[in-house]
Tab-separated table of C-alpha atoms in Angstrom:
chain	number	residue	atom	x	y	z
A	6	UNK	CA	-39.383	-39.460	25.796
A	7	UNK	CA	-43.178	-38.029	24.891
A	8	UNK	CA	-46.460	-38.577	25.920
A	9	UNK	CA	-46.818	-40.907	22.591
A	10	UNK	CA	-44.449	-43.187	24.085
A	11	UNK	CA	-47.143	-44.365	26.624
A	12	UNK	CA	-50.891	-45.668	26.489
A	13	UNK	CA	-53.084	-44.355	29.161
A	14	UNK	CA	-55.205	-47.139	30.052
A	15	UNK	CA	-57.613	-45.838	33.256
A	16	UNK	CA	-57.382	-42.399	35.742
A	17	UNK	CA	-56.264	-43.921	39.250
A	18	UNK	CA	-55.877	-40.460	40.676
A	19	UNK	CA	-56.472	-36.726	40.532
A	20	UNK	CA	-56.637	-33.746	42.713
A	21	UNK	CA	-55.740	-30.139	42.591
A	22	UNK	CA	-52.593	-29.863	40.255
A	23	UNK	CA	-52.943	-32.593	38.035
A	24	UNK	CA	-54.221	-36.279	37.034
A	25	UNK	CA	-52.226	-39.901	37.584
A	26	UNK	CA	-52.940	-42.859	35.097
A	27	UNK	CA	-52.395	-46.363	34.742
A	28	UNK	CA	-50.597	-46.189	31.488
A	29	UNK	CA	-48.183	-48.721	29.481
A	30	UNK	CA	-44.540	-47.986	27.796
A	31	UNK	CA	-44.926	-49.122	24.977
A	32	UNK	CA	-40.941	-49.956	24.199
A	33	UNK	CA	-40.956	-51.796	27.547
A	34	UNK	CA	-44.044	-53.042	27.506
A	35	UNK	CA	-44.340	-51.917	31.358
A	36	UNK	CA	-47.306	-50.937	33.263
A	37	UNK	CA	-46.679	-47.356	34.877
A	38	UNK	CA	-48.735	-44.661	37.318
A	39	UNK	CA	-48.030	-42.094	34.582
A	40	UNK	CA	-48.283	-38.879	37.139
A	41	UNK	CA	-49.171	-35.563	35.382
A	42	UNK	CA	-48.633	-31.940	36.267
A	43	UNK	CA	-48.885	-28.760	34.978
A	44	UNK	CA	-45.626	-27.376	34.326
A	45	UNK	CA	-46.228	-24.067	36.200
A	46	UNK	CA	-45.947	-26.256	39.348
A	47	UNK	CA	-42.452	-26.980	38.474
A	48	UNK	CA	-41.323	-23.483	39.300
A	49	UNK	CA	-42.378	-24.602	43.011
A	50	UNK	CA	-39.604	-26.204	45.705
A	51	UNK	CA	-41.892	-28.888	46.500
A	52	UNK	CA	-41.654	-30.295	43.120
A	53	UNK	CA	-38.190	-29.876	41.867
A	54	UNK	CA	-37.369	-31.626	45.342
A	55	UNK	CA	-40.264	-34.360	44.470
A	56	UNK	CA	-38.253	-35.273	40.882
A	57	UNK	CA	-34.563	-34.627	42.676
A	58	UNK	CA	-35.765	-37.481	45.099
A	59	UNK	CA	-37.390	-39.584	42.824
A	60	UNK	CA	-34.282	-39.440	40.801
A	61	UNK	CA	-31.610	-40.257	43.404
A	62	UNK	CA	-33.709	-42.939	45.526
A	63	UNK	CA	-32.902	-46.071	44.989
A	64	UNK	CA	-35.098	-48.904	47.757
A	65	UNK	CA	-37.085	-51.590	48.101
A	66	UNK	CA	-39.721	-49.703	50.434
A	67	UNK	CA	-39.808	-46.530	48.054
A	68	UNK	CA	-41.846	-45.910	45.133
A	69	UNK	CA	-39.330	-46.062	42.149
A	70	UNK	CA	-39.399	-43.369	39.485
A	71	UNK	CA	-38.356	-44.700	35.844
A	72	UNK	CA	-38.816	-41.781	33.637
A	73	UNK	CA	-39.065	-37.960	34.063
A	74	UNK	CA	-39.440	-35.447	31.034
A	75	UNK	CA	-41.476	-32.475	30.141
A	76	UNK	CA	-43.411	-30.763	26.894
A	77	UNK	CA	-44.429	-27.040	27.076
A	78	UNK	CA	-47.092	-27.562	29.100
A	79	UNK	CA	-46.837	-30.617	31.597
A	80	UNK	CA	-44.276	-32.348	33.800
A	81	UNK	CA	-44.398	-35.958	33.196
A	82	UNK	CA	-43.311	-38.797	35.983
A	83	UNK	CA	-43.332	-42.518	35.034
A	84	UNK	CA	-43.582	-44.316	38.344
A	85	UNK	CA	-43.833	-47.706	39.716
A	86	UNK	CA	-47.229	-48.858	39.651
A	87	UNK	CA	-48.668	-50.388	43.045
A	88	UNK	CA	-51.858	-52.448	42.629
A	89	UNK	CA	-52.932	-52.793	46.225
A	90	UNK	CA	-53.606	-49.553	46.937
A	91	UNK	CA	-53.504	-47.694	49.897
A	92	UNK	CA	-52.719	-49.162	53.257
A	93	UNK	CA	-55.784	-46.239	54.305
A	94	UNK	CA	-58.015	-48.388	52.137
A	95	UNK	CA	-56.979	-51.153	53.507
A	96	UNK	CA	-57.982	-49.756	56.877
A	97	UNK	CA	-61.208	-48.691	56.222
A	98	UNK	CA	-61.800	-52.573	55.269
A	99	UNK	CA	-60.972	-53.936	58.240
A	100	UNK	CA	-60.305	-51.263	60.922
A	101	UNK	CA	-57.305	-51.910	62.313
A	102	UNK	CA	-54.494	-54.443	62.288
A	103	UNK	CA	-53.131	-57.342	64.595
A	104	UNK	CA	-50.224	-56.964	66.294
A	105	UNK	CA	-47.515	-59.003	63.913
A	106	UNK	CA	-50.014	-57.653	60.731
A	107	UNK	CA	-49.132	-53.820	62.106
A	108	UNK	CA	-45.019	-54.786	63.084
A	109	UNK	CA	-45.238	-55.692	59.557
A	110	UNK	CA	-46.202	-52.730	57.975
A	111	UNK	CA	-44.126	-50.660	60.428
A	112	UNK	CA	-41.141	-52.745	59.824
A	113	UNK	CA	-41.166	-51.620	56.370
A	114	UNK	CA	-41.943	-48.134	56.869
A	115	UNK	CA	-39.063	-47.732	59.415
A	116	UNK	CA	-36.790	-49.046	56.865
A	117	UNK	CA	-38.097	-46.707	54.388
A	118	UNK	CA	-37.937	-43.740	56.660
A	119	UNK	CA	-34.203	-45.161	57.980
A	120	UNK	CA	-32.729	-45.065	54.238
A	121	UNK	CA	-34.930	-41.571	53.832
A	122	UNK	CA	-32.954	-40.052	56.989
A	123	UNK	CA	-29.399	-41.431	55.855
A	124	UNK	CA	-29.872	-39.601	52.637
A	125	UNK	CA	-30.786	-36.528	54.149
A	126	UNK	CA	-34.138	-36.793	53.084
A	127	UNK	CA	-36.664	-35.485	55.666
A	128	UNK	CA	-40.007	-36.955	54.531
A	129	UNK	CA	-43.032	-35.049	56.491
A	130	UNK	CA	-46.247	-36.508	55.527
A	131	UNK	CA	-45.959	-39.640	57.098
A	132	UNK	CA	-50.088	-41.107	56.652
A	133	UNK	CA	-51.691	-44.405	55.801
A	134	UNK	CA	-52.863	-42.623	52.502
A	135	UNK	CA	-49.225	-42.553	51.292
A	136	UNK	CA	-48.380	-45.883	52.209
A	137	UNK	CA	-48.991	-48.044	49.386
A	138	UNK	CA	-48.815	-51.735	48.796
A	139	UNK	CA	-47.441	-53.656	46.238
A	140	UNK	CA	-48.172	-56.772	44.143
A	141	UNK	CA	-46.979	-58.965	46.647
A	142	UNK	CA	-48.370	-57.569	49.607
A	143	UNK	CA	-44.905	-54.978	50.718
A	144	UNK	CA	-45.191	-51.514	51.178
A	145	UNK	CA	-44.160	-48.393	50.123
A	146	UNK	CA	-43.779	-44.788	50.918
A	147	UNK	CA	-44.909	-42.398	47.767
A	148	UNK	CA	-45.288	-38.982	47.502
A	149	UNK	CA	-42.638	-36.770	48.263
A	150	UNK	CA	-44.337	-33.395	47.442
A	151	UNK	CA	-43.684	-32.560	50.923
A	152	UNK	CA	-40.477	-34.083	51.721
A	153	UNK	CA	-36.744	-31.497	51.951
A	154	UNK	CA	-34.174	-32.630	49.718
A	155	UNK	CA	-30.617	-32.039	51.073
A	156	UNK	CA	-31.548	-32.112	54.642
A	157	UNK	CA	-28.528	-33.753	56.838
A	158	UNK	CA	-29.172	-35.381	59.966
A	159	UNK	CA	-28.909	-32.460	62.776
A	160	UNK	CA	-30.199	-29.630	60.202
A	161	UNK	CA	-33.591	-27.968	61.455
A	162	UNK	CA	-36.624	-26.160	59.224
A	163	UNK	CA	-39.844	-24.705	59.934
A	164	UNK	CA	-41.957	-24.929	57.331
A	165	UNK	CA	-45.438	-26.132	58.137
A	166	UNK	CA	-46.567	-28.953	56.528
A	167	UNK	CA	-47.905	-32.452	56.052
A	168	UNK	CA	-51.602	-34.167	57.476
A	169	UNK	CA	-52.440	-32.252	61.523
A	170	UNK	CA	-53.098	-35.827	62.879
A	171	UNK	CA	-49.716	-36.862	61.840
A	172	UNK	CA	-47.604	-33.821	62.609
A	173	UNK	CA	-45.130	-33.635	66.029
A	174	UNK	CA	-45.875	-30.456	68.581
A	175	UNK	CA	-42.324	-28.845	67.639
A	176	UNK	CA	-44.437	-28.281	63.780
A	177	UNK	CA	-47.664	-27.502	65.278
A	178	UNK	CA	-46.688	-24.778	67.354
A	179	UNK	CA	-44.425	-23.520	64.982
A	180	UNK	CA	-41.184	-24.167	66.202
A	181	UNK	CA	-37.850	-25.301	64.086
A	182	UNK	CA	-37.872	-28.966	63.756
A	183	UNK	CA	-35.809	-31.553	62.024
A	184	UNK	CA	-35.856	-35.731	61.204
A	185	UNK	CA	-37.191	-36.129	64.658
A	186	UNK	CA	-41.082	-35.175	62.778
A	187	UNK	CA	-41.100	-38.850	60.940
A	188	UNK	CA	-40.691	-40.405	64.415
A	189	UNK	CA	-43.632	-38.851	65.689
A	190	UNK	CA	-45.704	-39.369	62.974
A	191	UNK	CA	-44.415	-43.568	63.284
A	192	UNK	CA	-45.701	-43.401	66.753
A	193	UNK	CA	-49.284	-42.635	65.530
A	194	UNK	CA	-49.221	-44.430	62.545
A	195	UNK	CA	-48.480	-47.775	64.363
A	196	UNK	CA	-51.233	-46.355	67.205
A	197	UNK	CA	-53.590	-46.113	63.949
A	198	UNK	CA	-53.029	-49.337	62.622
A	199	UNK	CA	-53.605	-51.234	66.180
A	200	UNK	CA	-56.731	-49.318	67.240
A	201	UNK	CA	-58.345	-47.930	63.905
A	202	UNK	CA	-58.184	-44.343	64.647
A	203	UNK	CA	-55.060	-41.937	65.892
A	204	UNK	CA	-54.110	-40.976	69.170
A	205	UNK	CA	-55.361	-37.218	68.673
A	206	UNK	CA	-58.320	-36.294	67.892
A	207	UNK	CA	-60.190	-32.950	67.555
A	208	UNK	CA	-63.870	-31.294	66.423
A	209	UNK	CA	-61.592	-28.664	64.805
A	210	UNK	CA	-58.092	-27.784	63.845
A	211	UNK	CA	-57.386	-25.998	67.217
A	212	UNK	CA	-59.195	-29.001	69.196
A	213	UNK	CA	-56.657	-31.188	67.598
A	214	UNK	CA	-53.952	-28.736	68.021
A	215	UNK	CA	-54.751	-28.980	71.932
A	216	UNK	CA	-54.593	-32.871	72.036
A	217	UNK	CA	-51.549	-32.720	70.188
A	218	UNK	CA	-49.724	-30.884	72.725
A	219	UNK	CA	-51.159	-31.937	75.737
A	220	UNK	CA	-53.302	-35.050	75.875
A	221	UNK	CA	-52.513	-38.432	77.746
A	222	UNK	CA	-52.585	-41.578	75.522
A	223	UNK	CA	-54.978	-43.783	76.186
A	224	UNK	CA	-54.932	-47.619	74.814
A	225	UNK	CA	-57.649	-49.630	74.437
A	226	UNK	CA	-57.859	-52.828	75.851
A	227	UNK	CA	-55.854	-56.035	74.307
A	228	UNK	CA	-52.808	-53.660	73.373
A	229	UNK	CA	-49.448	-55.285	74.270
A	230	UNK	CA	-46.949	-53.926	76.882
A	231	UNK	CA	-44.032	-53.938	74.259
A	232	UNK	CA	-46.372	-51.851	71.466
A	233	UNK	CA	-47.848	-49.919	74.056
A	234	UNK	CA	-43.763	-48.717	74.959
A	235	UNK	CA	-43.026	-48.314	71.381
A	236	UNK	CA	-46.057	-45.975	71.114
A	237	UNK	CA	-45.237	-43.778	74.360
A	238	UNK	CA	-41.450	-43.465	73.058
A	239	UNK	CA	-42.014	-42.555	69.849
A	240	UNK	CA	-44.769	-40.017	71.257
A	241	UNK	CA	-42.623	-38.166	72.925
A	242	UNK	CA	-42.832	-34.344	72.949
A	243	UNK	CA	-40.079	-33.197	73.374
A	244	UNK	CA	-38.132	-33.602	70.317
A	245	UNK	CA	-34.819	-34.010	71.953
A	246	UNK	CA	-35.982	-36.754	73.945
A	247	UNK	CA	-37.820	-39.150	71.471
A	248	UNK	CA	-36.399	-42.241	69.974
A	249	UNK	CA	-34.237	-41.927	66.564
A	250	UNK	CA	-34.678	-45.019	63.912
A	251	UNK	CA	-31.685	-46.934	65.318
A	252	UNK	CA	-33.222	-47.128	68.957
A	253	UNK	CA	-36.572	-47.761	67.424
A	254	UNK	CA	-35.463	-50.748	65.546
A	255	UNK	CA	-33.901	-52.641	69.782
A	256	UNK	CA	-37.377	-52.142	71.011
A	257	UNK	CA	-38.749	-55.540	72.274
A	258	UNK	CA	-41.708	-54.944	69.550
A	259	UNK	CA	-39.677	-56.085	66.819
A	260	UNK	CA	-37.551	-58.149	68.716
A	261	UNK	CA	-38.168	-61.144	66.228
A	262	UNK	CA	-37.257	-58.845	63.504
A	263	UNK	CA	-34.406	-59.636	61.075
A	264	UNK	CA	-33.790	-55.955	59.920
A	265	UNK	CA	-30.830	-57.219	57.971
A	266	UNK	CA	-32.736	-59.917	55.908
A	267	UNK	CA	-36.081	-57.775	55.755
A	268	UNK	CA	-33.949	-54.918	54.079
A	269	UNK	CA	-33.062	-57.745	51.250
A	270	UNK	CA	-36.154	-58.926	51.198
A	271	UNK	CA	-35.500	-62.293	53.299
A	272	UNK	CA	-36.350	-63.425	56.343
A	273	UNK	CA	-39.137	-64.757	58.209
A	274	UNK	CA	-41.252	-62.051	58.094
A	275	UNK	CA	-44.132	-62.540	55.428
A	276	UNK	CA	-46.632	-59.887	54.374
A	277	UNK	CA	-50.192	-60.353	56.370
A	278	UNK	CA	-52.047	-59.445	52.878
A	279	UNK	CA	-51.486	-60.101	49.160
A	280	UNK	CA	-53.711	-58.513	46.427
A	281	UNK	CA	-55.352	-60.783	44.522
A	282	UNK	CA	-54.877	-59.588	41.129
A	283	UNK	CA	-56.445	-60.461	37.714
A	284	UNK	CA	-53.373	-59.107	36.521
A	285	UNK	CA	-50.665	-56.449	35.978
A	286	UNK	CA	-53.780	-54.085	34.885
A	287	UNK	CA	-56.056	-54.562	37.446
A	288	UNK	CA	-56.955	-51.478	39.455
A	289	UNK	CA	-59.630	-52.969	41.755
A	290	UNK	CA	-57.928	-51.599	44.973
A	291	UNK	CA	-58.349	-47.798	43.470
A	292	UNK	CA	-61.512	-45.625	43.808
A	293	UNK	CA	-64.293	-46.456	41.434
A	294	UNK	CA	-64.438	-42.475	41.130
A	295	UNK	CA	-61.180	-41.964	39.663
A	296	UNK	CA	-61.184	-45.713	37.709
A	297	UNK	CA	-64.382	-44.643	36.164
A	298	UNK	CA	-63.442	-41.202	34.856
A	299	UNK	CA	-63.255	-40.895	30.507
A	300	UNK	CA	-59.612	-41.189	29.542
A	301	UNK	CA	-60.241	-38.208	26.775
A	302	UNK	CA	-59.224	-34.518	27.170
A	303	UNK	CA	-61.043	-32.446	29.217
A	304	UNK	CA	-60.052	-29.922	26.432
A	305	UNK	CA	-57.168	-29.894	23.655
A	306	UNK	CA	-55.141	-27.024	25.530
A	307	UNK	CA	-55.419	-28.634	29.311
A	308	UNK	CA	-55.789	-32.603	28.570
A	309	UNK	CA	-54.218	-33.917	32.284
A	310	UNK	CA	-56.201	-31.716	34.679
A	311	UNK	CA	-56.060	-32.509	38.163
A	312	UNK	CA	-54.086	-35.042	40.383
A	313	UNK	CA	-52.403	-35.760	43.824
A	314	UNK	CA	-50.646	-39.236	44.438
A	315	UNK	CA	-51.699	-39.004	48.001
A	316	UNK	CA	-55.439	-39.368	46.676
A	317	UNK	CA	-55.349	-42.730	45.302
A	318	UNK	CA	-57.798	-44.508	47.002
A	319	UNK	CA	-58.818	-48.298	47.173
A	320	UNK	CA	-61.918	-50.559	47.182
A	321	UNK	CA	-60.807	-53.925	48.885
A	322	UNK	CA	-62.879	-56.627	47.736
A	323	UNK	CA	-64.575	-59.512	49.655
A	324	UNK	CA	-61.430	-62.005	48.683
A	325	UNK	CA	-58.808	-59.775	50.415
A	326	UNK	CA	-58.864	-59.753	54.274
A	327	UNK	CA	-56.379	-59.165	56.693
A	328	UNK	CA	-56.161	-61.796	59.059
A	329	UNK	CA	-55.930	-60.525	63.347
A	330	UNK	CA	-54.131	-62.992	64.464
C-alpha cells in the first residue's frame, strides 16, 4: 500500500509530529482518518507500541486500525474514521452531562479500558479529548501514543506521562505505578462529565500537583449518592486500595447495566447523542481550523507536517444537544 492508494479529502488534525486527514481508499471505497508521521518518530517506543496496539486490538469501544505501511519518509496509519468528534467538544457544548447521559459514556469507556487491561495494555492518557464518538452516537478510546504494550496485570512502570488533571498521585509524585492509573483517571473523567470541570484544579502545575495529592472532593449540589460513591472509590489514593474494573462494574451506579449485552452491542442502554450527519464525509464536529487548512504540500520534501490524534477538535452544531435528563 502507498499514499496513491488514498484521496485526502480535508485536514481534521495536526500538531507537533505530523498531520491526520479525512481521506478515501480508493479500492474500498472507505472513508479513513489517514494519520501521518514522520518516520524519524518511528525510532521512538511510544510509536512502535502505538502501531503494535493498533495492530493486535480488536473492540467495539477502540479505534480500529485497517492499514499500516511506510515510504522513506513517513509512517502511514489508516484508521477508523469517527464523525462526532470529541466527547471534549461535546462538553464544551453543553457543560456537563446527566446522570444516565455520563453512565453512558463511562459504561463504554470501562469496557474499553477492561479489554485494554486484559491484554496487558496499560493506556495512560485517559481525557475527554481522546474519547471520540462515532456515527451512531458510541464511543471510543484513540490514541495510544502513550499507552505500554506488553504490560501484564501486576507489572509496575514509572514513566511520567499523560494530561496532570487526569494523572493518579502514585505518577505525580513519581512513584512506580501500574493499571491502577486508568482507574483514577475514570474517577475524574466521570466527575468531569457530571459537573463540567475536574475534581483538581490548580493556577499552576505545582498548584495542581497539591490538589492532586491532598484535596477533599467536593460535589456540587444535585449529584447522586451512588455516583458520588463511584467517584470517592475510584479516587482513591492509595493505589492499593482503589477499585479494579471488575469491582467498578457491581457499583450501584450501573446497576441497570447489562455489561454482557453492552459489550455486543445490545441491551437497553441507548446512546444520549447521535451526530447528525450529511454523510460519511461530513466533518462538522472537527475544528474549523484544521477543516479549513489547504490540502497541498507545505513543500515537496515535507508534504504531511504536523499532527496529534488527541487534537481533533469539534464544533457541535445547534441540531445536536445532549439531553439532562
Amino acid at each position: 500500500m502507498t499514499p496513491q492508494d488514498f484521496d485526502l479529502l480535508k485536514v481534521i488534525g495536526c500538531g507537533g509530529y505530523g498531520k491526520v486527514f479525512l481521506a478515501r481508499e480508493k479500492s474500498r471505497e472507505r472513508v479513513v482518518a489517514l494519520k501521518v508521521v514522520s518516520k524519524d518518530e518511528l525510532e521512538k517506543q511510544h510509536l512502535q507500541d502505538e502501531i503494535r496496539i493498533l495492530e493486535n486490538i480488536k473492540s467495539r469501544f477502540l479505534c480500529k486500525m485497517y492499514h499500516s505501511f511506510k515510504t522513506s519518509q513517513k509512517v502511514y496509519m489508516a484508521l477508523e474514521f469517527l464523525p462526532g468528534g470529541e466527547l471534549f467538544a461535546l462538553m464544551e457544548r453543553v457543560q456537563f452531562l446527566s446522570e444516565n447521559s455520563a453512565r453512558f459514556y463511562i459504561a463504554q469507556i470501562t469496557l474499553g479500558l477492561d479489554y485494554l487491561h486484559n491484554n496487558h495494555i496499560l493506556y495512560r492518557d485517559l481525557k475527554p479529548a481522546n474519547v471520540m464518538i462515532d456515527k451512531d452516537g458510541n464511543v471510543k478510546l484513540v490514541d495510544f501514543g502513550m499507552s505500554k504494550f506488553n504490560f501484564p496485570k501486576g507489572n509496575k512502570t514509572s514513566t511520567f506521562c499523560g494530561s496532570m488533571e487526569y494523572m493518579a498521585p502514585e505518577m505525580i509524585t513519581e512513584k512506580e505505578y501500574g493499571h491502577a492509573v486508568d482507574l483514577w483517571a475514570l474517577g475524574v473523567l466521570l466527575f468531569d462529565l457530571v459537573t463540567g470541570s475536574p475534581p483538581f484544579n490548580g493556577e499552576n502545575d505545582e498548584e495542581l500537583e497539591h490538589e492532586i495529592r491532598t484535596a477533599k472532593i467536593e460535589f456540587p449540589k444535585g449529584i447522586s449518592a451512588e455516583c458520588q460513591v463511584l467517584i470517592k472509590s475510584l479516587l482513591v489514593r492509595k493505589e492499593e486500595h482503589r477499585i479494579d474494573i471488575s469491582q467498578t462494574k457491581r457499583f450501584d451506579f450501573f446497576k441497570n447495566v447489562d455489561w454482557a449485552e453492552l459489550e455486543q452491542g445490545r441491551g437497553n442502554m441507548t446512546p444520549p447523542w447521535k451526530p447528525v450527519l450529511s454523510g460519511e464525509e461530513d466533518v462538522k464536529y472537527f475544528d474549523s481550523s484544521f477543516t479549513n487548512m489547504p490540502l497541498e504540500p507545505v513543500d515537496n520534501d515535507n508534504p504531511f507536517e504536523g499532527f496529534d490524534l488527541a487534537a481533533l477538535g469539534s464544533d457541535l452544531n445547534e441540531d445536536s444537544e445532549v439531553p439532562r435528563k
